[in-house]
XYZ file of C-alpha atoms in Angstrom:
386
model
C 74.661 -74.384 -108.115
C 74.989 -70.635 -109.111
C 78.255 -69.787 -110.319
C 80.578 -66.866 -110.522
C 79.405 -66.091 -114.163
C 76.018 -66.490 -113.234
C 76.495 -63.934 -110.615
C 78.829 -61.826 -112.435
C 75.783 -61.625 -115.515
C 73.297 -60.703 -113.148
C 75.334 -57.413 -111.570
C 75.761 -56.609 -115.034
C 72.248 -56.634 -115.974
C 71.426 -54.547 -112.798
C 73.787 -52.209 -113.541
C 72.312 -51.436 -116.547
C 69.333 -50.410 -115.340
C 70.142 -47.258 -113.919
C 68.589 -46.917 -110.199
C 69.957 -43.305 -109.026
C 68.739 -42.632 -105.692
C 65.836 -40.181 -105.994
C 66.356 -40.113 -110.060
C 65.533 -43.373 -111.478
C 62.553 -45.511 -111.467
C 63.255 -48.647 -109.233
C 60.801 -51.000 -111.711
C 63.553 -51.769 -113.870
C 66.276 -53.301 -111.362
C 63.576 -54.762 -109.346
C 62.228 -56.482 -112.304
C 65.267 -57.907 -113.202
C 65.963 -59.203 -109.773
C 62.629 -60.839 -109.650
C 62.874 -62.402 -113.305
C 66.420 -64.374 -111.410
C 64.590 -65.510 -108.353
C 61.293 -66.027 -110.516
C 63.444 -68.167 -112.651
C 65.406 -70.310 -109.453
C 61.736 -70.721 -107.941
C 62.931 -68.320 -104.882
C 60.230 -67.295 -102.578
C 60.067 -63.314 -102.058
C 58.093 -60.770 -102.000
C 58.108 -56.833 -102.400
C 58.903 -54.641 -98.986
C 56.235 -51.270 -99.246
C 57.597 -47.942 -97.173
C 54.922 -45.848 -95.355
C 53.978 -44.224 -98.385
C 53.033 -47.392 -100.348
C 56.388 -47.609 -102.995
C 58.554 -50.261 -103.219
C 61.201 -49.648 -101.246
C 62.746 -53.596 -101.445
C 62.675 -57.258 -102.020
C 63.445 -59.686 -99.550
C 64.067 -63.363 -100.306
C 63.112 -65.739 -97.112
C 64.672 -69.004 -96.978
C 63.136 -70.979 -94.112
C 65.137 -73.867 -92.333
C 63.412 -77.250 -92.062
C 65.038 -76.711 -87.962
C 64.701 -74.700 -85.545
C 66.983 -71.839 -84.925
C 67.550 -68.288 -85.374
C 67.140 -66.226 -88.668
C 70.228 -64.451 -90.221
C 70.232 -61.187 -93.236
C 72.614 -60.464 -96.063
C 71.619 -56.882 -97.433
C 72.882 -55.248 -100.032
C 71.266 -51.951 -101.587
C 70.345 -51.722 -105.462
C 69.873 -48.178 -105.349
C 72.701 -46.233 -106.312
C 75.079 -43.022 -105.852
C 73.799 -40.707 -108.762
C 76.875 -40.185 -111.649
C 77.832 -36.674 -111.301
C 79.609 -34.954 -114.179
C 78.947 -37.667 -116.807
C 81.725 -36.640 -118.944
C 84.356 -36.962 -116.790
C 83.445 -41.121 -117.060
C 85.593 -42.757 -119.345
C 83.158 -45.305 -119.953
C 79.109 -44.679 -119.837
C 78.022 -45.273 -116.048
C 75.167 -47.957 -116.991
C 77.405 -50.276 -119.525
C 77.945 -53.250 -116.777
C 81.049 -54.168 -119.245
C 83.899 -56.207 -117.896
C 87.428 -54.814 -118.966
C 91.012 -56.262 -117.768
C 89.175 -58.037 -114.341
C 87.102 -55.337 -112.984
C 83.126 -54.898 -113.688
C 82.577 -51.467 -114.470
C 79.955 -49.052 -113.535
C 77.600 -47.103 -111.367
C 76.257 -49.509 -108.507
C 79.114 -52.190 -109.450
C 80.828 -51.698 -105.689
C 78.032 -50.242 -104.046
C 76.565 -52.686 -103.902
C 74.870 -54.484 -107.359
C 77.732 -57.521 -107.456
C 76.952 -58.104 -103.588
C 73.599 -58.129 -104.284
C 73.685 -61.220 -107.186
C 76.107 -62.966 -104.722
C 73.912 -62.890 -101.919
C 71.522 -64.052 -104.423
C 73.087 -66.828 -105.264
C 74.013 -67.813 -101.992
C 70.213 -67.863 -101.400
C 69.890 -69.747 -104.488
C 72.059 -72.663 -103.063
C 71.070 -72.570 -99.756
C 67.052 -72.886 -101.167
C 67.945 -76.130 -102.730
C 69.217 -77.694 -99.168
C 67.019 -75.325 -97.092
C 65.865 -78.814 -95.276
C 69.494 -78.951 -93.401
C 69.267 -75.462 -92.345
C 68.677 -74.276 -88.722
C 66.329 -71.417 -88.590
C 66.574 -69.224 -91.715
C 68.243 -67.172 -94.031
C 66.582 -63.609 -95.370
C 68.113 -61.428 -98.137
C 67.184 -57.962 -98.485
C 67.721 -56.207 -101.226
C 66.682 -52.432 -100.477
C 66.417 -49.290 -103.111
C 65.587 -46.831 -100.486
C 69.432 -47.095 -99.131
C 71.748 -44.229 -100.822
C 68.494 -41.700 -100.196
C 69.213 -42.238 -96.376
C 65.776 -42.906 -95.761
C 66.691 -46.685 -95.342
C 62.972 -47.743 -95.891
C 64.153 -51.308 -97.320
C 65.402 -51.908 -94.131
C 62.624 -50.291 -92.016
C 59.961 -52.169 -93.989
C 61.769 -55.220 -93.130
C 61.726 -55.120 -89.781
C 58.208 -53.755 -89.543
C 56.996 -56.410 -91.570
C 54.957 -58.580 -89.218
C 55.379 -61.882 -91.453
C 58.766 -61.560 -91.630
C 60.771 -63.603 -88.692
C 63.097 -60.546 -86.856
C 66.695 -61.417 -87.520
C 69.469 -62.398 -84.643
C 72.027 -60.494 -86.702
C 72.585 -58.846 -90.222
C 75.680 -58.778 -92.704
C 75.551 -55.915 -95.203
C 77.674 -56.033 -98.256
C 79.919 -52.881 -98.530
C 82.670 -53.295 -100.453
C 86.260 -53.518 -99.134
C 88.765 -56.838 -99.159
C 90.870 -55.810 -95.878
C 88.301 -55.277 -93.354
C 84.929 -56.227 -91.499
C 83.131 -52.956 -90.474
C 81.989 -53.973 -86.970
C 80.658 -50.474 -85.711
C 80.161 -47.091 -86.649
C 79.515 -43.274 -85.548
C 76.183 -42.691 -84.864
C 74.903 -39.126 -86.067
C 72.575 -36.271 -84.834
C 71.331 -33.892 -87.557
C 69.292 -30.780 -87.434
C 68.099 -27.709 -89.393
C 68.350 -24.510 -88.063
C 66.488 -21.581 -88.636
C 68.069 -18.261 -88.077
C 66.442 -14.970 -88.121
C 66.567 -11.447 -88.537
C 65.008 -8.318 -89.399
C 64.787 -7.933 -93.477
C 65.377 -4.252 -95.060
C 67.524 -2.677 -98.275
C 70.894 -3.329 -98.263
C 71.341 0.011 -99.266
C 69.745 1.413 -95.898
C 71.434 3.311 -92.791
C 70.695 0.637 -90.631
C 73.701 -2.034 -89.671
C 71.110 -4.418 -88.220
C 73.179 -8.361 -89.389
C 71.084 -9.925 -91.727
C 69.928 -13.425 -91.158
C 73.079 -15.108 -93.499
C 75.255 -12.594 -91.098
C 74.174 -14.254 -87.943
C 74.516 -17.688 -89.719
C 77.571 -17.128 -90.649
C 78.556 -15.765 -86.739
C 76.639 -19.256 -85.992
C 78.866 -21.272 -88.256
C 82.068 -19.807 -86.252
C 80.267 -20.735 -82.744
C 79.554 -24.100 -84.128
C 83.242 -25.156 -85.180
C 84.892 -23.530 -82.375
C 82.898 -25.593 -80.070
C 85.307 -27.970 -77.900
C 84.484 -31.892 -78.707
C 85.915 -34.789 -76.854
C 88.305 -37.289 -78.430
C 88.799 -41.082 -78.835
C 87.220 -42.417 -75.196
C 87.865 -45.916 -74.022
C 87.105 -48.869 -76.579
C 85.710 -46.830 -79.687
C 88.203 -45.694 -81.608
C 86.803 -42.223 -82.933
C 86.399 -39.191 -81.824
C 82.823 -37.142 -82.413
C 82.942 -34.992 -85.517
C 80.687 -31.429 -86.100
C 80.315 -30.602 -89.479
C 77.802 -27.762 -91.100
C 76.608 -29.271 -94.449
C 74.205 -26.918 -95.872
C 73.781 -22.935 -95.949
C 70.915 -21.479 -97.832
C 69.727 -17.730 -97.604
C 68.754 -14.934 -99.242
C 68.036 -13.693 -102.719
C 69.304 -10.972 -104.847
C 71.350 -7.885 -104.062
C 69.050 -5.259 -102.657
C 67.176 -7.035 -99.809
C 68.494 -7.990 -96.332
C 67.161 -11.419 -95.977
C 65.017 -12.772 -92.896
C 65.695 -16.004 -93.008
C 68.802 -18.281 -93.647
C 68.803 -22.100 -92.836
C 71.361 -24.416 -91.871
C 72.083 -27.786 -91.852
C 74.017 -29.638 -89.088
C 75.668 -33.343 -88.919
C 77.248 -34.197 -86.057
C 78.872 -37.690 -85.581
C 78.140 -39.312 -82.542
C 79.924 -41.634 -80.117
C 79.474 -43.772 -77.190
C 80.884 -40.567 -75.047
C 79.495 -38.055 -76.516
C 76.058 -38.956 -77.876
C 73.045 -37.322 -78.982
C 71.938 -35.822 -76.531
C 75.278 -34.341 -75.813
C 75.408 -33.072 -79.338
C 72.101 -31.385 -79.341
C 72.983 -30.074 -76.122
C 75.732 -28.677 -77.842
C 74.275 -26.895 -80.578
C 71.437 -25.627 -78.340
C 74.154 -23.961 -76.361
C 75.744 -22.066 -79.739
C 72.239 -20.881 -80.515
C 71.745 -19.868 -77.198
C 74.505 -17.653 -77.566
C 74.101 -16.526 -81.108
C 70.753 -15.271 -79.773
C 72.309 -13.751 -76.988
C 75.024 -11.852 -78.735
C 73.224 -10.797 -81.667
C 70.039 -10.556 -81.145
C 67.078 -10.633 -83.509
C 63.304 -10.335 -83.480
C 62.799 -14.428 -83.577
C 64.612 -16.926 -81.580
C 66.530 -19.236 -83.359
C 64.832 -22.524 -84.357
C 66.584 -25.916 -84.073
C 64.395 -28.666 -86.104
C 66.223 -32.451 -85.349
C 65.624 -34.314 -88.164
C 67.604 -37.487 -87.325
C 69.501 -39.537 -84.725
C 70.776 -42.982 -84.994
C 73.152 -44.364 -82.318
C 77.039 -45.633 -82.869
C 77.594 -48.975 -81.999
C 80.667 -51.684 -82.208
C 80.420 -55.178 -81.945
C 82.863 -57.233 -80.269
C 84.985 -59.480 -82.150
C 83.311 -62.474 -81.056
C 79.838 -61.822 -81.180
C 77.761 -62.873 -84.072
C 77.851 -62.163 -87.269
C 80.808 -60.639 -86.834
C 82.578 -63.603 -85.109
C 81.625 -66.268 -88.171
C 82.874 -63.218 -91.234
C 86.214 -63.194 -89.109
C 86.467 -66.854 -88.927
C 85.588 -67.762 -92.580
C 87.732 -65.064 -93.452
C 90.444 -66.390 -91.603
C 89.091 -69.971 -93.121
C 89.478 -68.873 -96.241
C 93.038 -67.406 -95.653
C 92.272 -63.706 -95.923
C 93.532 -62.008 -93.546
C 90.850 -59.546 -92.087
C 90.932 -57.050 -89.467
C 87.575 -55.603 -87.523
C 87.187 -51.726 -87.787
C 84.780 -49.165 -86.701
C 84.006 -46.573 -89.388
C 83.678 -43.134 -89.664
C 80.482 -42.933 -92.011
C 76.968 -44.185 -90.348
C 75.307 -46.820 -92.164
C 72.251 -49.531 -91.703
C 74.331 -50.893 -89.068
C 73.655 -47.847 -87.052
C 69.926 -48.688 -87.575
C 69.827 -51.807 -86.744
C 71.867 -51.282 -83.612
C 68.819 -48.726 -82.403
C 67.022 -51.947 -82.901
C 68.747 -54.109 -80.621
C 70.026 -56.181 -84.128
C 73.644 -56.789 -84.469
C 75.467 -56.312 -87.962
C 78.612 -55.531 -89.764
C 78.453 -53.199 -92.491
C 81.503 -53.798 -95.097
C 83.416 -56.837 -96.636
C 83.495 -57.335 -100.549
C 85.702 -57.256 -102.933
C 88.213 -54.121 -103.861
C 86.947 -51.303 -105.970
C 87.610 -47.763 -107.535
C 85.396 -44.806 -107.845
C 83.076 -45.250 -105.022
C 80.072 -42.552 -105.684
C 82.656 -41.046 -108.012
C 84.058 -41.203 -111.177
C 84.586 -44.052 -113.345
C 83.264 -46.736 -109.936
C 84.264 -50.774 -110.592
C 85.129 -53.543 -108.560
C 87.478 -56.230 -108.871
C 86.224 -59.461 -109.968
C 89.688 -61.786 -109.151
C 88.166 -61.269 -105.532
C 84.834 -62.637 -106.397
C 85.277 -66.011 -105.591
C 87.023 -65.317 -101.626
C 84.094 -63.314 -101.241
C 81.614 -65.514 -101.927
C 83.646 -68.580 -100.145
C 83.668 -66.200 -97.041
C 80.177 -65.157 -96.718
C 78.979 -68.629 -97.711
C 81.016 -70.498 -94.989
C 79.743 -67.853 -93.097
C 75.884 -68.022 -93.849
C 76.209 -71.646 -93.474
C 78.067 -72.004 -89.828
C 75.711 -69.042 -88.696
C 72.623 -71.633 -90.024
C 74.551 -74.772 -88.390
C 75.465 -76.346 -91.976
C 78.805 -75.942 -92.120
């Protein structure tokens, strides 16, 4: 049986191999994950995204009964470090100091990816008792917001299409059962170039950006409606335009996130920005139309307290004498992508931690061993082994 040191030595080792998202090379923590299973005689196999890289693992542990299939996931990609010396210890040491494992990828989400590991491990030696099957996905395509672990997975025609998924986030006092869903876009705004120095007052593309901006967060949204608790959110995250002093630029682009809810969704959010442009266009007019580019939309969803897999984390929680509340998040994660799928998940319970995608990130080992007690009485009642 895998132990808490054994899964405690294997987060360490991943987080030593640095696997920034976009950064790093993904060989290293991949390797290391596949000398584990390699060595526990797990079957997997590598997940490919559409442009042939590795983009995951996933670990398939088949029942010897029939019955549905069931996912952990956990990422093994990570945040990147930001100002290095601001760390008070390197990001990549993987050291454990007064109870908390320290370093990049330690909450997010390298410790729930050993545990889920060695859940797999133990559940592989008794596979024969299991109804249906147990998959563990292990994606380094997550913090680039591609998600192509997860896409691979379920466009992988070998693999069996789980009933449900449980993703480990981090985070002792709560099961994420839902989150905002999110419409993005770029937008293209226009004008005529010239010297800044010239008689003309014609606004410059970063101008009518800017008067875009204004229209943009002035714009009425709804709040809370019904059941989900959150309100829709509009927020302009990028602004890039123009170069030097002496030229009036032409073109200035923004970039648009709008969090999405069951009453307002994305349709009503595109709607929404298509109106501001309409009206930028209209008010200050330029030789081009403003152009709106969507780039992504993923729904929000919630899961009721009682449907699975959210019904057996509450339950083992409560098993295990935690106690657990369901919550609906503010941030979009897989769980939004598998709900456009028709796949149910929660998206957060592990064990407290500091420094999330910040500074000096660790996670609290004295809550290892609820963690894993949870998830495994979990895994088990969801695969009718209890």
């Amino acid at each position: 049986m895998t132990t808490h040191a054994d899964i405690i030595g294997l987060a360490q080792r991943l987080i030593r191999c640095p696997s920034r998202a976009g950064i790093d090379d993904y060989g290293p923590v991949l390797g290391t994950l596949e000398d584990w299973l390699a060595a526990r005689e797990l079957p997997y196999r590598r997940l490919h995204g559409e442009k042939g890289g590795t983009v995951g693992l996933l670990v398939e542990v088949a029942g010897g009964r029939p019955g549905p299939w069931w996912a952990l996931d956990a990422c093994v990609d990570t945040a990147p470090y930001g100002d290095e010396t601001a760390w008070s210890f390197p990001p990549d040491c993987g050291e454990v100091v007064d109870g908390w494992l320290r370093g990049r990828g330690a909450a997010d989400s390298k410790l729930a990816a050993a545990m889920f590991c060695g859940i797999a491990a133990e559940l592989h030696g008794r596979a024969e008792d299991l109804h249906g099957g147990l998959a563990v996905l292990l994606d380094v395509d997550e913090h680039t917001g591609g998600f192509g672990g997860a896409r691979a997975y379920l466009a992988d025609t070998e693999a069996v299409r789980p009933a449900g998924v449980m993703i480990g986030y981090p985070g002792l006092d709560e099961v994420v059962v839902g989150g905002r869903g999110l419409w993005r876009a770029t937008i293209a705004v226009y004008a005529a170039s010239g010297h800044s120095g010239s008689r003309a007052t014609t606004p410059g593309a970063v101008s009518r950006a800017a008067h875009l901006v204004r229209l943009l967060e002035e714009a009425e949204l709804p709040g809370a409606d019904g059941e989900f608790p959150l309100p829709p959110k509009l927020t302009v995250t990028s602004c890039h335009g123009g170069q030097g002093f002496s030229v009036v630029p032409d073109l200035c682009e923004l970039g648009v996130d709008v969090r999405t809810t069951p009453g307002f969704d994305g349709v009503d959010a595109e709607r929404l920005v298509r109106g501001a442009v309409g009206e930028l266009d209209v008010r200050v007019p330029a030789p081009r139309p403003t152009l709106i580019t969507p780039v992504a939309a993923w729904p929000p969803y919630r899961l009721a307290g009682e449907r699975q897999p959210a019904a057996a984390l509450l339950d083992a929680a409560a098993r295990e004498g935690l106690t657990v509340r369901p919550k609906t998040a503010g941030p979009s994660n897989i769980g939004n992508l598998l709900a456009g799928e028709g796949i149910a998940a929660t998206a957060g319970f592990g064990v407290r931690y500091a420094g999330l995608h910040g500074v000096d990130e660790r996670a609290c080992l004295a809550d290892l061993p609820a963690v894993h007690a949870v998830y495994r009485r979990a895994v088990l009642g969801l695969l009718g082994s209890s």
